[in-house]
XYZ file of C-alpha atoms in Angstrom:
677
model
C 103.272 111.800 77.864
C 100.182 113.540 76.417
C 98.125 110.358 76.811
C 98.622 110.542 80.595
C 98.347 114.332 80.629
C 95.042 114.820 78.787
C 92.581 113.724 81.534
C 94.377 115.899 84.080
C 94.621 118.777 81.607
C 90.859 118.655 81.136
C 90.095 118.540 84.860
C 92.636 121.319 85.508
C 91.118 123.491 82.769
C 87.523 122.847 83.778
C 87.907 123.044 87.556
C 90.396 125.899 87.251
C 87.985 127.847 85.064
C 85.128 127.154 87.470
C 87.130 128.311 90.497
C 88.609 131.218 88.537
C 85.182 132.415 87.485
C 84.100 132.403 91.121
C 87.117 134.509 92.100
C 86.590 136.848 89.142
C 82.949 137.427 90.079
C 83.865 137.974 93.725
C 86.499 140.552 92.780
C 84.280 142.291 90.203
C 81.393 142.545 92.656
C 83.586 144.094 95.352
C 85.117 146.549 92.885
C 81.692 147.680 91.674
C 80.492 147.995 95.257
C 83.436 150.273 95.970
C 84.732 147.787 98.542
C 88.282 147.204 97.293
C 89.482 147.203 100.874
C 87.719 143.847 101.307
C 89.671 142.149 98.460
C 92.270 140.912 100.961
C 89.544 138.831 102.619
C 88.688 137.190 99.276
C 92.314 136.360 98.485
C 92.827 135.035 102.005
C 89.931 132.612 101.501
C 91.342 131.604 98.106
C 94.816 130.944 99.560
C 93.286 128.885 102.356
C 91.388 126.798 99.793
C 94.565 126.190 97.766
C 96.471 125.221 100.927
C 93.680 122.804 101.845
C 93.748 121.161 98.394
C 97.542 120.753 98.421
C 97.469 119.380 101.958
C 94.729 116.925 100.997
C 96.876 115.680 98.106
C 99.862 115.279 100.436
C 97.805 113.267 102.920
C 96.591 110.936 100.162
C 100.111 110.448 98.807
C 102.027 109.860 102.028
C 99.433 107.810 103.868
C 99.021 105.509 100.871
C 102.800 105.061 100.600
C 102.906 103.637 104.123
C 100.352 100.913 103.455
C 101.121 97.368 102.399
C 100.975 96.621 98.680
C 97.557 94.980 99.017
C 96.200 97.799 101.166
C 97.523 100.367 98.684
C 95.511 98.723 95.917
C 92.345 98.704 98.031
C 92.879 102.299 99.183
C 93.478 103.488 95.629
C 90.424 101.604 94.382
C 88.133 103.163 96.975
C 89.390 106.673 96.226
C 89.019 106.090 92.479
C 85.353 105.237 93.000
C 84.930 108.295 95.242
C 86.629 110.475 92.613
C 84.214 109.187 89.971
C 81.277 110.068 92.231
C 82.623 113.611 92.783
C 83.333 114.196 89.096
C 79.884 112.910 88.131
C 78.176 115.188 90.652
C 80.331 118.099 89.491
C 79.448 117.811 85.790
C 75.730 117.516 86.555
C 75.816 120.478 88.977
C 77.666 122.688 86.510
C 75.301 121.724 83.701
C 72.352 122.930 85.788
C 74.083 125.998 87.237
C 75.991 127.444 84.256
C 73.202 129.859 83.268
C 72.649 131.342 86.745
C 76.234 130.939 87.977
C 77.183 134.632 88.070
C 73.978 135.751 89.734
C 74.224 133.228 92.562
C 77.799 134.205 93.377
C 76.953 137.923 93.356
C 74.053 137.307 95.732
C 76.366 135.554 98.201
C 78.946 138.330 98.001
C 76.488 141.168 98.448
C 75.003 139.350 101.409
C 78.436 138.849 102.937
C 79.456 142.474 102.475
C 77.083 143.638 105.162
C 78.539 141.115 107.628
C 81.954 140.628 109.159
C 85.225 139.921 107.365
C 85.040 136.251 108.300
C 81.856 135.705 106.287
C 83.350 137.030 103.053
C 86.508 135.001 103.649
C 84.406 131.884 104.273
C 82.408 132.518 101.094
C 85.515 132.566 98.899
C 87.059 129.645 100.806
C 84.034 127.365 100.351
C 83.496 128.371 96.726
C 87.086 127.639 95.708
C 87.810 124.875 98.222
C 85.284 122.477 96.737
C 86.910 122.733 93.318
C 90.348 122.315 94.883
C 89.424 119.141 96.766
C 87.779 117.632 93.674
C 90.857 118.470 91.605
C 93.277 117.014 94.183
C 91.329 113.753 94.423
C 90.983 113.308 90.666
C 94.654 114.154 90.063
C 95.747 111.677 92.715
C 93.787 108.857 91.073
C 95.021 109.671 87.547
C 98.624 110.104 88.707
C 98.472 106.749 90.459
C 97.148 105.093 87.299
C 99.979 106.636 85.268
C 102.678 105.225 87.580
C 105.967 107.124 87.294
C 104.827 109.312 84.401
C 104.884 113.057 85.014
C 102.070 113.492 82.502
C 99.164 114.016 84.957
C 100.887 116.809 86.877
C 102.112 118.442 83.667
C 98.646 118.274 82.115
C 96.996 119.700 85.215
C 99.505 122.550 85.384
C 98.877 123.470 81.745
C 95.108 123.306 82.282
C 95.238 125.529 85.360
C 97.472 128.099 83.655
C 95.154 128.196 80.629
C 92.116 128.522 82.917
C 93.749 131.459 84.714
C 94.377 133.150 81.364
C 90.770 132.640 80.263
C 89.443 134.014 83.545
C 91.636 137.096 83.218
C 90.328 137.625 79.674
C 86.740 137.264 80.814
C 87.287 139.644 83.719
C 88.876 142.247 81.454
C 86.096 141.648 78.913
C 88.513 140.829 76.087
C 87.085 137.307 75.715
C 83.574 135.971 75.245
C 82.899 132.283 75.939
C 79.584 130.448 75.933
C 80.091 128.838 79.327
C 77.010 126.617 78.998
C 78.349 124.992 75.821
C 81.867 124.786 77.261
C 80.825 122.980 80.432
C 78.470 120.702 78.485
C 81.153 119.610 75.985
C 83.820 119.065 78.625
C 81.236 117.310 80.786
C 80.658 114.663 78.100
C 84.403 114.003 77.799
C 84.797 113.847 81.581
C 81.982 111.313 81.860
C 83.876 109.030 79.445
C 87.155 109.551 81.323
C 85.402 108.900 84.644
C 84.179 105.560 83.269
C 87.820 104.596 82.708
C 88.788 105.724 86.208
C 85.954 103.593 87.579
C 87.227 100.560 85.655
C 90.759 101.145 86.953
C 89.426 101.558 90.500
C 87.477 98.307 90.302
C 90.634 96.506 89.178
C 92.498 97.981 92.171
C 89.766 96.723 94.494
C 90.115 93.270 92.939
C 93.884 93.302 93.373
C 93.401 94.501 96.941
C 91.163 91.503 97.693
C 88.057 93.639 98.297
C 86.187 92.438 95.194
C 86.299 89.000 93.505
C 87.007 88.095 89.883
C 90.635 89.180 89.538
C 91.461 86.355 87.101
C 88.074 86.221 85.361
C 88.847 88.069 82.130
C 86.255 89.412 79.723
C 88.981 89.616 77.062
C 92.752 89.338 76.745
C 94.209 91.133 73.722
C 97.771 91.307 75.023
C 98.910 88.854 72.362
C 97.456 90.796 69.435
C 97.608 94.432 70.588
C 100.945 96.217 70.678
C 101.005 97.665 74.190
C 103.864 99.988 73.267
C 102.210 101.542 70.203
C 101.122 105.177 70.245
C 97.450 104.328 69.793
C 97.477 101.707 72.565
C 99.288 104.095 74.910
C 96.789 106.850 74.083
C 93.744 104.652 74.767
C 95.237 103.347 78.014
C 96.296 106.796 79.245
C 93.120 108.716 78.385
C 90.389 106.122 78.802
C 92.079 103.586 81.137
C 91.119 100.790 78.741
C 93.657 97.961 78.940
C 94.406 95.051 76.563
C 93.312 92.753 79.385
C 90.214 93.548 81.468
C 88.131 91.560 83.925
C 84.375 91.116 83.592
C 83.800 93.404 86.571
C 85.821 96.191 84.919
C 83.906 95.866 81.663
C 80.517 95.770 83.382
C 81.424 98.802 85.519
C 82.743 100.772 82.535
C 79.840 100.013 80.187
C 77.211 100.274 82.934
C 78.436 103.689 84.061
C 78.365 105.065 80.521
C 74.971 103.490 79.794
C 73.409 105.178 82.828
C 75.260 108.490 83.234
C 75.777 109.620 79.635
C 72.083 109.461 78.586
C 71.053 111.234 81.815
C 73.598 113.981 81.214
C 72.753 114.502 77.538
C 69.021 114.233 78.215
C 69.293 116.924 80.870
C 71.161 119.194 78.441
C 68.419 118.856 75.803
C 65.741 119.486 78.427
C 67.197 122.834 79.472
C 65.677 125.058 76.772
C 64.227 127.851 78.877
C 66.621 130.599 79.791
C 66.888 131.400 83.418
C 65.508 134.842 84.288
C 68.165 137.496 84.397
C 68.728 138.416 88.048
C 67.818 141.905 89.075
C 70.800 144.029 90.008
C 71.223 144.192 93.725
C 72.184 147.559 95.154
C 75.508 147.571 96.871
C 75.069 147.470 100.638
C 76.588 150.040 102.851
C 80.026 148.948 103.844
C 80.895 149.520 107.438
C 84.597 149.626 108.097
C 85.820 148.252 111.349
C 88.993 149.231 113.144
C 91.939 146.951 112.452
C 92.866 145.020 115.573
C 95.688 142.863 114.252
C 98.492 143.031 111.646
C 97.216 142.497 108.118
C 99.428 139.436 107.535
C 98.279 137.399 110.568
C 95.046 135.938 109.176
C 96.406 135.025 105.706
C 99.421 133.270 107.201
C 97.241 131.440 109.720
C 94.660 130.138 107.249
C 97.373 128.937 104.867
C 99.498 127.356 107.606
C 96.698 125.525 109.442
C 95.870 123.020 106.632
C 99.569 122.301 106.124
C 100.133 121.712 109.848
C 97.057 119.484 110.114
C 98.168 117.502 107.051
C 101.622 117.055 108.574
C 100.113 115.703 111.785
C 97.855 113.330 109.877
C 100.778 111.994 107.862
C 102.952 111.662 110.951
C 100.362 109.755 112.968
C 99.206 107.685 109.987
C 102.722 106.433 109.352
C 103.073 102.915 110.749
C 105.685 102.442 113.422
C 108.771 100.532 112.395
C 108.582 96.796 112.929
C 111.150 97.126 115.656
C 112.316 100.306 117.270
C 115.229 98.292 118.611
C 118.172 97.296 116.446
C 118.286 93.851 114.831
C 121.836 92.569 115.044
C 123.749 91.055 112.121
C 126.887 89.022 112.872
C 128.279 85.509 113.209
C 127.325 85.338 116.903
C 124.296 87.668 117.238
C 122.288 87.127 114.062
C 118.720 88.334 114.673
C 119.310 89.508 118.237
C 116.593 91.991 119.207
C 114.086 90.629 116.695
C 110.539 90.400 118.042
C 107.262 89.541 116.319
C 106.358 92.508 114.086
C 102.901 93.720 113.142
C 101.500 92.733 109.768
C 101.828 95.122 106.848
C 104.725 97.089 105.428
C 107.519 97.224 108.003
C 110.967 98.784 108.302
C 113.705 96.852 110.145
C 116.936 98.543 111.262
C 119.767 96.123 110.553
C 123.035 96.805 112.432
C 126.226 94.872 111.753
C 127.716 94.169 115.176
C 130.434 91.864 113.805
C 133.788 92.491 112.136
C 132.909 91.245 108.629
C 130.810 92.711 105.841
C 127.598 90.696 105.673
C 124.482 89.986 103.693
C 121.250 89.545 105.608
C 117.912 88.110 104.499
C 114.459 88.002 106.061
C 113.319 84.462 105.273
C 110.646 81.861 105.752
C 112.603 79.302 107.830
C 110.566 76.390 106.457
C 111.298 77.028 102.770
C 114.174 79.515 102.820
C 112.094 81.919 100.696
C 113.354 85.521 100.916
C 111.061 88.451 101.842
C 113.733 91.141 101.925
C 117.488 91.569 101.885
C 120.398 93.919 102.500
C 123.713 93.290 100.767
C 127.162 94.594 101.656
C 126.348 95.678 105.228
C 129.716 96.900 106.538
C 130.826 96.375 110.172
C 129.423 98.985 112.559
C 126.885 100.334 110.031
C 123.068 100.370 110.103
C 120.707 100.180 107.139
C 116.952 99.848 106.763
C 115.363 96.721 105.366
C 111.781 97.224 104.196
C 109.475 94.228 103.793
C 105.778 93.399 103.868
C 104.799 91.018 106.661
C 101.755 88.738 106.832
C 100.789 85.965 109.217
C 103.453 83.237 109.290
C 106.953 82.357 110.472
C 110.035 84.541 109.974
C 113.758 84.368 110.693
C 116.947 86.208 109.753
C 119.749 84.644 107.745
C 123.113 86.379 108.167
C 125.906 85.631 105.681
C 129.265 87.170 106.740
C 131.894 87.330 104.002
C 134.008 84.173 103.957
C 131.983 82.517 106.729
C 129.061 80.153 107.031
C 125.491 81.422 106.957
C 123.722 81.705 110.325
C 119.962 81.542 110.798
C 118.305 83.230 113.784
C 115.536 81.877 115.964
C 112.099 81.740 114.335
C 109.458 84.338 115.188
C 105.767 83.640 114.596
C 103.446 86.424 113.408
C 99.731 85.992 113.989
C 96.921 87.553 111.999
C 96.218 88.038 108.309
C 97.862 90.780 106.318
C 97.101 89.284 102.917
C 99.386 87.247 100.718
C 103.072 88.145 100.737
C 105.197 87.075 97.798
C 108.609 85.648 98.634
C 111.501 84.615 96.397
C 112.732 81.042 96.747
C 116.551 81.315 96.873
C 118.605 79.998 93.976
C 121.987 78.422 94.645
C 124.978 78.265 92.359
C 124.296 74.555 91.987
C 120.810 75.318 90.597
C 122.420 77.176 87.685
C 124.932 74.453 86.805
C 122.623 72.654 84.352
C 121.401 75.855 82.593
C 125.001 77.077 82.298
C 126.142 73.762 80.827
C 123.322 73.832 78.270
C 124.096 77.406 77.295
C 127.805 76.658 76.908
C 126.904 73.910 74.431
C 124.779 76.441 72.503
C 127.638 78.966 72.422
C 130.210 76.342 71.430
C 128.042 75.240 68.512
C 127.511 78.855 67.509
C 131.252 79.528 67.530
C 131.868 76.487 65.327
C 129.349 77.829 62.829
C 130.855 81.302 63.106
C 134.339 79.964 62.352
C 133.118 78.473 59.078
C 131.210 81.636 58.161
C 134.085 84.054 58.828
C 136.472 81.882 56.786
C 133.984 82.026 53.926
C 133.732 85.808 54.316
C 137.535 86.084 54.184
C 137.620 83.912 51.057
C 134.938 86.094 49.391
C 137.009 89.209 49.936
C 140.257 87.537 48.896
C 138.554 86.492 45.643
C 137.163 90.015 45.111
C 133.575 88.761 45.353
C 132.358 91.788 47.285
C 128.653 91.316 46.468
C 128.742 87.825 47.946
C 130.851 89.133 50.817
C 128.067 91.539 51.833
C 125.562 88.679 52.117
C 128.031 86.423 53.937
C 128.982 89.293 56.258
C 125.376 89.627 57.423
C 125.034 85.861 57.939
C 128.176 85.705 60.082
C 127.371 88.873 62.029
C 123.901 87.538 62.870
C 125.450 84.340 64.212
C 127.768 86.293 66.486
C 124.917 88.589 67.604
C 122.909 85.596 68.792
C 125.597 84.724 71.392
C 124.963 87.837 73.497
C 124.886 86.208 76.925
C 128.531 85.189 76.535
C 129.946 88.592 75.534
C 131.242 89.303 79.040
C 133.079 85.978 78.964
C 134.802 86.566 75.620
C 137.326 88.955 77.234
C 139.474 90.804 74.633
C 138.112 88.745 71.754
C 134.894 90.768 71.602
C 136.780 93.964 70.742
C 138.642 92.133 67.961
C 135.483 90.536 66.575
C 132.823 93.207 67.026
C 134.645 96.424 67.965
C 133.219 99.905 67.341
C 134.857 102.994 65.944
C 133.292 105.133 68.686
C 135.913 106.188 71.213
C 138.871 105.515 68.932
C 141.096 108.519 68.224
C 141.044 107.955 64.470
C 137.421 106.837 64.225
C 136.793 104.499 61.280
C 140.376 105.102 60.079
C 141.945 104.069 63.391
C 144.337 101.126 63.186
C 142.575 99.471 66.143
C 139.156 99.520 64.441
C 138.651 95.817 63.702
C 136.122 93.055 63.291
C 132.669 92.957 61.758
C 132.032 96.706 61.866
C 135.398 97.484 60.249
C 134.535 95.162 57.359
C 130.964 96.524 57.223
C 132.309 100.056 56.800
C 134.571 98.985 53.955
C 131.980 96.871 52.130
C 129.367 99.616 52.144
C 131.708 102.556 51.554
C 133.381 101.409 48.346
C 136.664 100.090 49.725
C 138.517 97.577 47.548
C 139.102 93.922 48.278
C 142.788 94.619 48.878
C 141.873 97.148 51.603
C 139.583 94.635 53.302
C 141.688 91.489 52.946
C 143.727 91.972 56.127
C 140.735 92.959 58.377
C 138.846 89.886 57.085
C 141.760 87.565 57.843
C 142.143 89.124 61.306
C 138.448 88.546 62.005
C 138.642 84.879 61.013
C 141.777 84.416 63.157
C 140.107 86.038 66.178
C 137.093 83.738 65.871
C 139.360 80.675 65.756
C 141.161 81.931 68.870
C 137.883 82.545 70.694
C 136.542 79.093 69.878
C 139.709 77.527 71.233
C 139.737 79.670 74.397
C 136.024 79.579 75.255
C 135.931 76.173 77.057
C 138.536 77.416 79.541
C 137.117 80.912 80.046
C 135.444 81.778 83.339
C 131.665 81.962 82.856
C 130.018 83.073 86.112
C 126.678 81.236 86.553
C 125.228 84.415 88.065
C 125.754 86.167 84.712
C 123.055 84.101 82.990
C 120.068 85.794 84.706
C 121.679 89.218 84.237
C 122.173 88.695 80.497
C 118.467 87.901 80.069
C 117.834 91.621 80.480
C 121.123 93.105 79.266
C 121.124 91.685 75.718
C 118.018 93.590 74.645
C 118.926 96.569 76.808
C 122.009 96.983 74.612
C 119.877 96.411 71.514
C 117.550 99.234 72.519
C 120.430 101.570 73.337
C 122.707 100.905 70.353
C 120.930 98.979 67.589
C 117.482 100.594 67.602
C 119.102 104.030 67.629
C 121.256 103.151 64.602
C 124.434 104.068 66.508
C 126.301 100.938 65.404
C 125.350 101.132 61.725
C 128.459 101.447 59.531
C 126.549 101.458 56.237
C 124.737 98.132 55.889
C 121.450 99.333 57.437
C 121.013 95.943 59.132
C 120.554 96.989 62.757
C 117.142 95.295 62.857
C 118.749 92.030 61.717
C 121.097 92.363 64.690
C 118.149 92.973 67.015
C 116.458 89.885 65.563
C 119.579 87.847 66.380
C 119.744 89.407 69.858
C 116.157 88.258 70.370
C 117.160 84.756 69.247
C 119.920 84.765 71.866
C 117.509 85.990 74.534
C 115.016 83.283 73.602
C 117.719 80.611 73.911
C 118.745 81.977 77.292
C 115.148 81.864 78.524
C 114.914 78.281 77.277
C 117.756 77.076 79.510
C 116.447 79.144 82.464
C 112.800 78.121 81.963
C 112.695 75.334 84.590
C 114.021 77.668 87.296
C 111.815 80.576 86.245
C 108.724 78.381 86.215
C 109.549 77.277 89.740
C 110.024 80.846 90.947
C 107.030 82.441 89.204
C 104.237 80.708 87.324
C 102.984 83.902 85.666
C 106.234 85.540 84.528
C 107.156 83.360 81.554
C 103.741 83.542 79.811
C 103.973 87.328 80.036
C 107.525 87.304 78.650
C 106.582 84.885 75.861
C 103.765 87.204 74.768
C 106.127 90.182 74.710
C 108.758 88.190 72.751
C 106.163 87.183 70.164
C 105.024 90.806 69.827
C 108.568 92.056 69.200
C 109.300 89.198 66.796
C 106.216 90.058 64.747
C 107.340 93.680 64.412
C 110.860 92.630 63.379
C 109.475 90.199 60.795
C 107.466 93.022 59.231
C 110.751 94.874 58.561
C 112.354 91.832 56.870
C 111.752 91.553 53.132
C 113.453 88.560 51.567
C 117.157 89.069 52.101
C 116.944 92.734 53.073
C 116.040 94.636 56.213
C 114.531 98.089 56.565
C 117.214 100.434 57.980
C 116.279 101.988 61.308
C 116.399 105.534 59.947
C 113.952 104.599 57.157
C 111.259 103.333 59.519
C 108.166 105.506 59.743
C 107.727 107.311 63.053
C 104.771 105.085 64.107
C 106.699 101.902 63.188
C 109.785 103.053 65.066
C 107.664 103.989 68.087
C 105.990 100.558 68.033
C 109.346 98.800 67.822
C 110.870 100.822 70.660
C 107.714 100.405 72.731
C 107.620 96.630 72.252
C 111.317 96.330 73.156
C 110.824 98.532 76.205
C 107.834 96.453 77.317
C 109.830 93.230 76.934
C 112.675 94.721 78.970
C 110.191 95.637 81.679
C 108.856 92.071 81.669
C 112.412 90.672 81.816
C 113.453 92.969 84.677
C 112.402 90.551 87.490
C 114.545 87.693 86.116
C 117.888 88.744 87.712
C 116.237 89.224 91.117
C 114.329 85.944 90.951
C 117.449 83.961 90.013
C 120.015 85.840 92.102
C 122.355 83.412 93.805
C 121.919 83.614 97.579
C 124.019 81.732 100.089
C 121.812 79.517 102.238
C 124.256 77.494 104.265
């Protein structure tokens, strides 16, 4: 998480220290001027500035969430560029002002003391508010780049807390910091980080259709760089440098650094003359005015106003639902109440007016492609369906349980709205050929497994335990490559590959059977006589499975699900070492799981290519990356045990598996069986 947290930590520390110094100087000046009664005005201005910054962040977050996907990219790109401009101006301003910072603030305070309470409040509000708005904008852009990571907010919180501690130390005179050197050093780092934010923003603008060149890459290192490694994650999180970048991103990144960094460093070297020390200004006479209102009224008002304004902005910026009326779902009223929606992200209220639970899809009537869906809509219930709408034709397809599908009248939407991606529906018939091909693969694998388990049983019966260990691994790898069929194997899987976890007696339980039972015995010094019966039982179970498999129910819809689940189980059980009973061959099992996943993708490839032209190349790259890491842990006939991997190697392996799982995640949705008639 630190890779995502560092940029925000730095901005929180730097901006927090800058704002904290302003507050410290304001407070110190009032205390020395014997005007402690005016401190409430300073803190009121500070609270108002904080409320404004938080409200600004809320407006950015909630208004962006209501935009279409394309508009969100464009909006984020524009704000990233604006954030870079603010950060650049901030580092240059602080470089010039660090030497005379205290004197300027004191001058403003002493001038405000002779005026009304509102002037002093405004002084503190403006001084702190600028830092707050800059911080909110920069945090929003970095948080958006980090996705679901909590790193940016955590980093900013740590930076702000540390800044508050430093300011307290400076105020109490228990710390001495060369502020000029501090702001110069952090300014250099922020310039580099801002270059990355600019590159990320330019990519957003390309994805939002504002700028060209989205597919014109300057380089593509995704095949040779491990995206899940610690160093890759660090570079991406801190500097926003990606394995794949467009020419516009590279030109923007390099150009920004080439122009801004020399100007910043040149300005630092040019500032050799110390600014004259400001003459102390005598404290003005403070005129107290009678209190005309309760002391809490103004603080509450200035804090509440930004929040109320932000709430109104968010409320009015939120797009209206596509239809305030209900869209009916039933055998007789499918789509009733549906009118042409506006373009953009829309929310439809789907109400089941029939007497059967139904599925409902928003489709392109010409192709049957699906834009959005709700499953299991019970009679009399209402649920929201959210979809992005562009110019084109739309209709509803209602599929009541046990009845024929009904398609509503077509509605035409005019205007642009960008490109909207739809999923072409897959029928059960489309998966017949892939399922048949995979069944042949499994049947052949079971035939091989039958021979291998008989050989393993013979090894143990002949007391050839050294050979049995090698033959055990060969047979277990064969079984591990059949992962997509596990759910079909019924009770045979427990007999063939059962675990001791959950059994009352653990590894000594009478029901502990199969490969892991034999693994435990072979690698824990058990005799051939102790292992003879478990080995015979394993061979018998495999024979029974091979005989039963052709008649077992294999749901075609399971194939797309298994594409993700095989390696999900590998990450959860094999890469943690949970299933190791002594052989240390979990990585060999993962390698076989990957083989099974690759075979599954082979039979699904024609359908996946039809549904998405870009998904399979991405998956293939991720598969190759994981395979390369597994090969590096394979030395002749032995495998490195998971617990003996170095921390970087284990992190790379987990990261590559996690990335592949993320790439495989769309497969079940793309190939979900949907009833079309």
